[in-house]
PDB file of C-alpha atoms and ligand atoms in Angstrom:
ATOM      1  CA  MET A   1     -11.436 -34.643  13.585  1.00  0.00           C
ATOM      2  CA  ALA A   2     -11.227 -32.790  16.875  1.00  0.00           C
ATOM      3  CA  GLY A   3     -12.202 -29.149  16.792  1.00  0.00           C
ATOM      4  CA  LEU A   4      -9.652 -26.590  15.876  1.00  0.00           C
ATOM      5  CA  HIS A   5      -7.604 -25.456  18.803  1.00  0.00           C
ATOM      6  CA  ILE A   6      -7.085 -22.005  17.316  1.00  0.00           C
ATOM      7  CA  LYS A   7      -9.764 -19.432  16.707  1.00  0.00           C
ATOM      8  CA  ARG A   8      -9.866 -15.986  15.240  1.00  0.00           C
ATOM      9  CA  GLY A   9      -8.973 -13.376  17.832  1.00  0.00           C
ATOM     10  CA  ASP A  10      -6.723 -15.685  19.838  1.00  0.00           C
ATOM     11  CA  THR A  11      -3.334 -14.451  20.888  1.00  0.00           C
ATOM     12  CA  VAL A  12      -0.900 -17.077  19.766  1.00  0.00           C
ATOM     13  CA  THR A  13       2.795 -17.684  19.668  1.00  0.00           C
ATOM     14  CA  VAL A  14       4.762 -19.437  16.997  1.00  0.00           C
ATOM     15  CA  VAL A  15       6.481 -22.539  18.328  1.00  0.00           C
ATOM     16  CA  SER A  16       8.516 -23.648  15.355  1.00  0.00           C
ATOM     17  CA  GLY A  17      10.076 -22.401  12.174  1.00  0.00           C
ATOM     18  CA  LYS A  18      11.810 -19.132  11.449  1.00  0.00           C
ATOM     19  CA  GLU A  19       9.100 -17.082  13.144  1.00  0.00           C
ATOM     20  CA  ARG A  20       9.454 -18.985  16.394  1.00  0.00           C
ATOM     21  CA  GLY A  21       8.811 -16.886  19.472  1.00  0.00           C
ATOM     22  CA  LYS A  22       6.738 -14.267  17.732  1.00  0.00           C
ATOM     23  CA  ARG A  23       3.335 -13.410  19.076  1.00  0.00           C
ATOM     24  CA  GLY A  24       0.277 -11.988  17.499  1.00  0.00           C
ATOM     25  CA  LYS A  25      -3.440 -12.056  17.134  1.00  0.00           C
ATOM     26  CA  VAL A  26      -5.069 -14.573  14.828  1.00  0.00           C
ATOM     27  CA  LEU A  27      -6.666 -12.644  11.993  1.00  0.00           C
ATOM     28  CA  LEU A  28      -7.947 -15.520   9.913  1.00  0.00           C
ATOM     29  CA  VAL A  29      -8.262 -19.282  10.122  1.00  0.00           C
ATOM     30  CA  PHE A  30      -8.469 -21.539   7.090  1.00  0.00           C
ATOM     31  CA  PRO A  31      -9.771 -24.806   8.552  1.00  0.00           C
ATOM     32  CA  ALA A  32      -9.714 -26.680   5.261  1.00  0.00           C
ATOM     33  CA  ARG A  33      -6.096 -25.842   4.672  1.00  0.00           C
ATOM     34  CA  GLY A  34      -5.116 -26.086   8.317  1.00  0.00           C
ATOM     35  CA  ARG A  35      -3.553 -22.670   8.181  1.00  0.00           C
ATOM     36  CA  VAL A  36      -3.827 -19.390  10.020  1.00  0.00           C
ATOM     37  CA  ILE A  37      -2.892 -15.775   9.446  1.00  0.00           C
ATOM     38  CA  VAL A  38      -1.359 -14.098  12.461  1.00  0.00           C
ATOM     39  CA  GLU A  39      -1.057 -10.348  12.738  1.00  0.00           C
ATOM     40  CA  LYS A  40       2.454  -9.084  11.943  1.00  0.00           C
ATOM     41  CA  VAL A  41       3.901 -12.594  11.838  1.00  0.00           C
ATOM     42  CA  ASN A  42       5.466 -14.228   8.807  1.00  0.00           C
ATOM     43  CA  MET A  43       5.400 -11.026   6.795  1.00  0.00           C
ATOM     44  CA  ILE A  44       6.033 -11.666   3.149  1.00  0.00           C
ATOM     45  CA  LYS A  45       6.742  -9.267   0.359  1.00  0.00           C
ATOM     46  CA  LYS A  46       4.428  -9.692  -2.519  1.00  0.00           C
ATOM     47  CA  HIS A  47       4.599  -8.114  -5.875  1.00  0.00           C
ATOM     48  CA  GLN A  48       1.397  -6.252  -6.514  1.00  0.00           C
ATOM     49  CA  ARG A  49       0.493  -5.594 -10.102  1.00  0.00           C
ATOM     50  CA  PRO A  50      -1.324  -2.370 -10.813  1.00  0.00           C
ATOM     51  CA  THR A  51      -5.077  -2.902 -10.927  1.00  0.00           C
ATOM     52  CA  GLN A  52      -8.087  -0.699 -11.533  1.00  0.00           C
ATOM     53  CA  LYS A  53      -8.430  -0.187  -7.820  1.00  0.00           C
ATOM     54  CA  LEU A  54      -4.761   0.082  -7.020  1.00  0.00           C
ATOM     55  CA  ARG A  55      -3.093   1.971  -9.803  1.00  0.00           C
ATOM     56  CA  GLN A  56       0.264   1.919  -8.167  1.00  0.00           C
ATOM     57  CA  GLY A  57       1.765  -1.511  -8.365  1.00  0.00           C
ATOM     58  CA  GLY A  58       4.849  -2.436  -6.406  1.00  0.00           C
ATOM     59  CA  ILE A  59       5.923  -4.483  -3.474  1.00  0.00           C
ATOM     60  CA  ILE A  60       3.436  -4.870  -0.693  1.00  0.00           C
ATOM     61  CA  GLU A  61       4.010  -6.587   2.601  1.00  0.00           C
ATOM     62  CA  ARG A  62       1.402  -8.818   4.094  1.00  0.00           C
ATOM     63  CA  GLU A  63       1.070 -11.723   6.448  1.00  0.00           C
ATOM     64  CA  GLY A  64       1.749 -15.149   5.022  1.00  0.00           C
ATOM     65  CA  SER A  65      -0.171 -18.070   6.419  1.00  0.00           C
ATOM     66  CA  LEU A  66       1.281 -20.429   9.001  1.00  0.00           C
ATOM     67  CA  HIS A  67       0.431 -24.056   9.567  1.00  0.00           C
ATOM     68  CA  LEU A  68      -1.843 -24.627  12.545  1.00  0.00           C
ATOM     69  CA  SER A  69       0.668 -27.009  14.078  1.00  0.00           C
ATOM     70  CA  THR A  70       3.245 -24.244  14.378  1.00  0.00           C
ATOM     71  CA  VAL A  71       1.159 -21.961  16.562  1.00  0.00           C
ATOM     72  CA  MET A  72      -0.150 -22.309  20.085  1.00  0.00           C
ATOM     73  CA  VAL A  73      -2.616 -20.269  22.085  1.00  0.00           C
ATOM     74  CA  ILE A  74      -1.095 -18.225  24.860  1.00  0.00           C
ATOM     75  CA  CYS A  75      -2.792 -18.740  28.191  1.00  0.00           C
ATOM     76  CA  PRO A  76      -3.657 -15.322  29.651  1.00  0.00           C
ATOM     77  CA  LYS A  77      -2.763 -16.538  33.135  1.00  0.00           C
ATOM     78  CA  CYS A  78       0.406 -18.551  32.506  1.00  0.00           C
ATOM     79  CA  ASP A  79       1.452 -16.122  29.768  1.00  0.00           C
ATOM     80  CA  ARG A  80       2.954 -19.119  28.029  1.00  0.00           C
ATOM     81  CA  PRO A  81       1.978 -21.307  25.103  1.00  0.00           C
ATOM     82  CA  ALA A  82      -0.704 -23.598  26.419  1.00  0.00           C
ATOM     83  CA  ARG A  83      -2.127 -26.925  25.468  1.00  0.00           C
ATOM     84  CA  THR A  84      -5.842 -26.535  25.673  1.00  0.00           C
ATOM     85  CA  GLY A  85      -8.596 -28.867  26.675  1.00  0.00           C
ATOM     86  CA  VAL A  86     -12.320 -28.421  26.427  1.00  0.00           C
ATOM     87  CA  GLN A  87     -14.485 -27.858  29.421  1.00  0.00           C
ATOM     88  CA  LEU A  88     -18.245 -28.006  29.383  1.00  0.00           C
ATOM     89  CA  LEU A  89     -19.846 -25.193  31.320  1.00  0.00           C
ATOM     90  CA  ALA A  90     -23.112 -25.543  33.206  1.00  0.00           C
ATOM     91  CA  GLU A  91     -24.954 -23.684  30.454  1.00  0.00           C
ATOM     92  CA  GLY A  92     -23.846 -26.346  28.021  1.00  0.00           C
ATOM     93  CA  LYS A  93     -21.317 -24.053  26.446  1.00  0.00           C
ATOM     94  CA  LYS A  94     -17.919 -25.427  25.564  1.00  0.00           C
ATOM     95  CA  VAL A  95     -14.853 -23.409  26.357  1.00  0.00           C
ATOM     96  CA  ARG A  96     -11.180 -24.025  25.858  1.00  0.00           C
ATOM     97  CA  VAL A  97      -9.129 -24.150  29.007  1.00  0.00           C
ATOM     98  CA  CYS A  98      -5.418 -24.156  29.667  1.00  0.00           C
ATOM     99  CA  LYS A  99      -4.370 -27.664  30.648  1.00  0.00           C
ATOM    100  CA  ARG A 100      -1.748 -26.299  32.981  1.00  0.00           C
ATOM    101  CA  CYS A 101      -3.776 -23.908  35.127  1.00  0.00           C
ATOM    102  CA  SER A 102      -7.380 -24.516  33.977  1.00  0.00           C
ATOM    103  CA  GLU A 103      -7.798 -20.855  33.090  1.00  0.00           C
ATOM    104  CA  ILE A 104     -10.434 -20.329  30.399  1.00  0.00           C
ATOM    105  CA  VAL A 105      -8.675 -19.276  27.224  1.00  0.00           C
ATOM    106  CA  ASP A 106     -11.784 -18.293  25.286  1.00  0.00           C
ATOM    107  CA  LYS A 107     -12.920 -14.730  25.511  1.00  0.00           C
ATOM    108  CA  ALA A 108     -16.560 -14.396  26.492  1.00  0.00           C
TER     109      ALA A 108
HETATM  110 ZN1  LIG B   1      -2.574 -21.406  31.982  1.00  0.00          ZN
END
């Protein structure tokens, strides 16, 4: 399997489904499940039962996971969803680059 194209901290946009067009920062990646949690995207209401820690039960809102195939990294230069490729730097480090403009998508 090729490496994941999405990493924690990426700014991504949703490209399909009801959340299409929304942007946010990747908070969590679940590689085994092929899913990601994106900040403020796909908010779901969840019934929270009272617990020892949280005495007050009720409805809480939190991010629901999205399938990896429905999100794409936003290229900081194009400011558009970008297909990414991998480029090997001189130091032997691999970085993801935008296939459109070759801008490095990874943050240092
Ligand atoms: Zn680009």
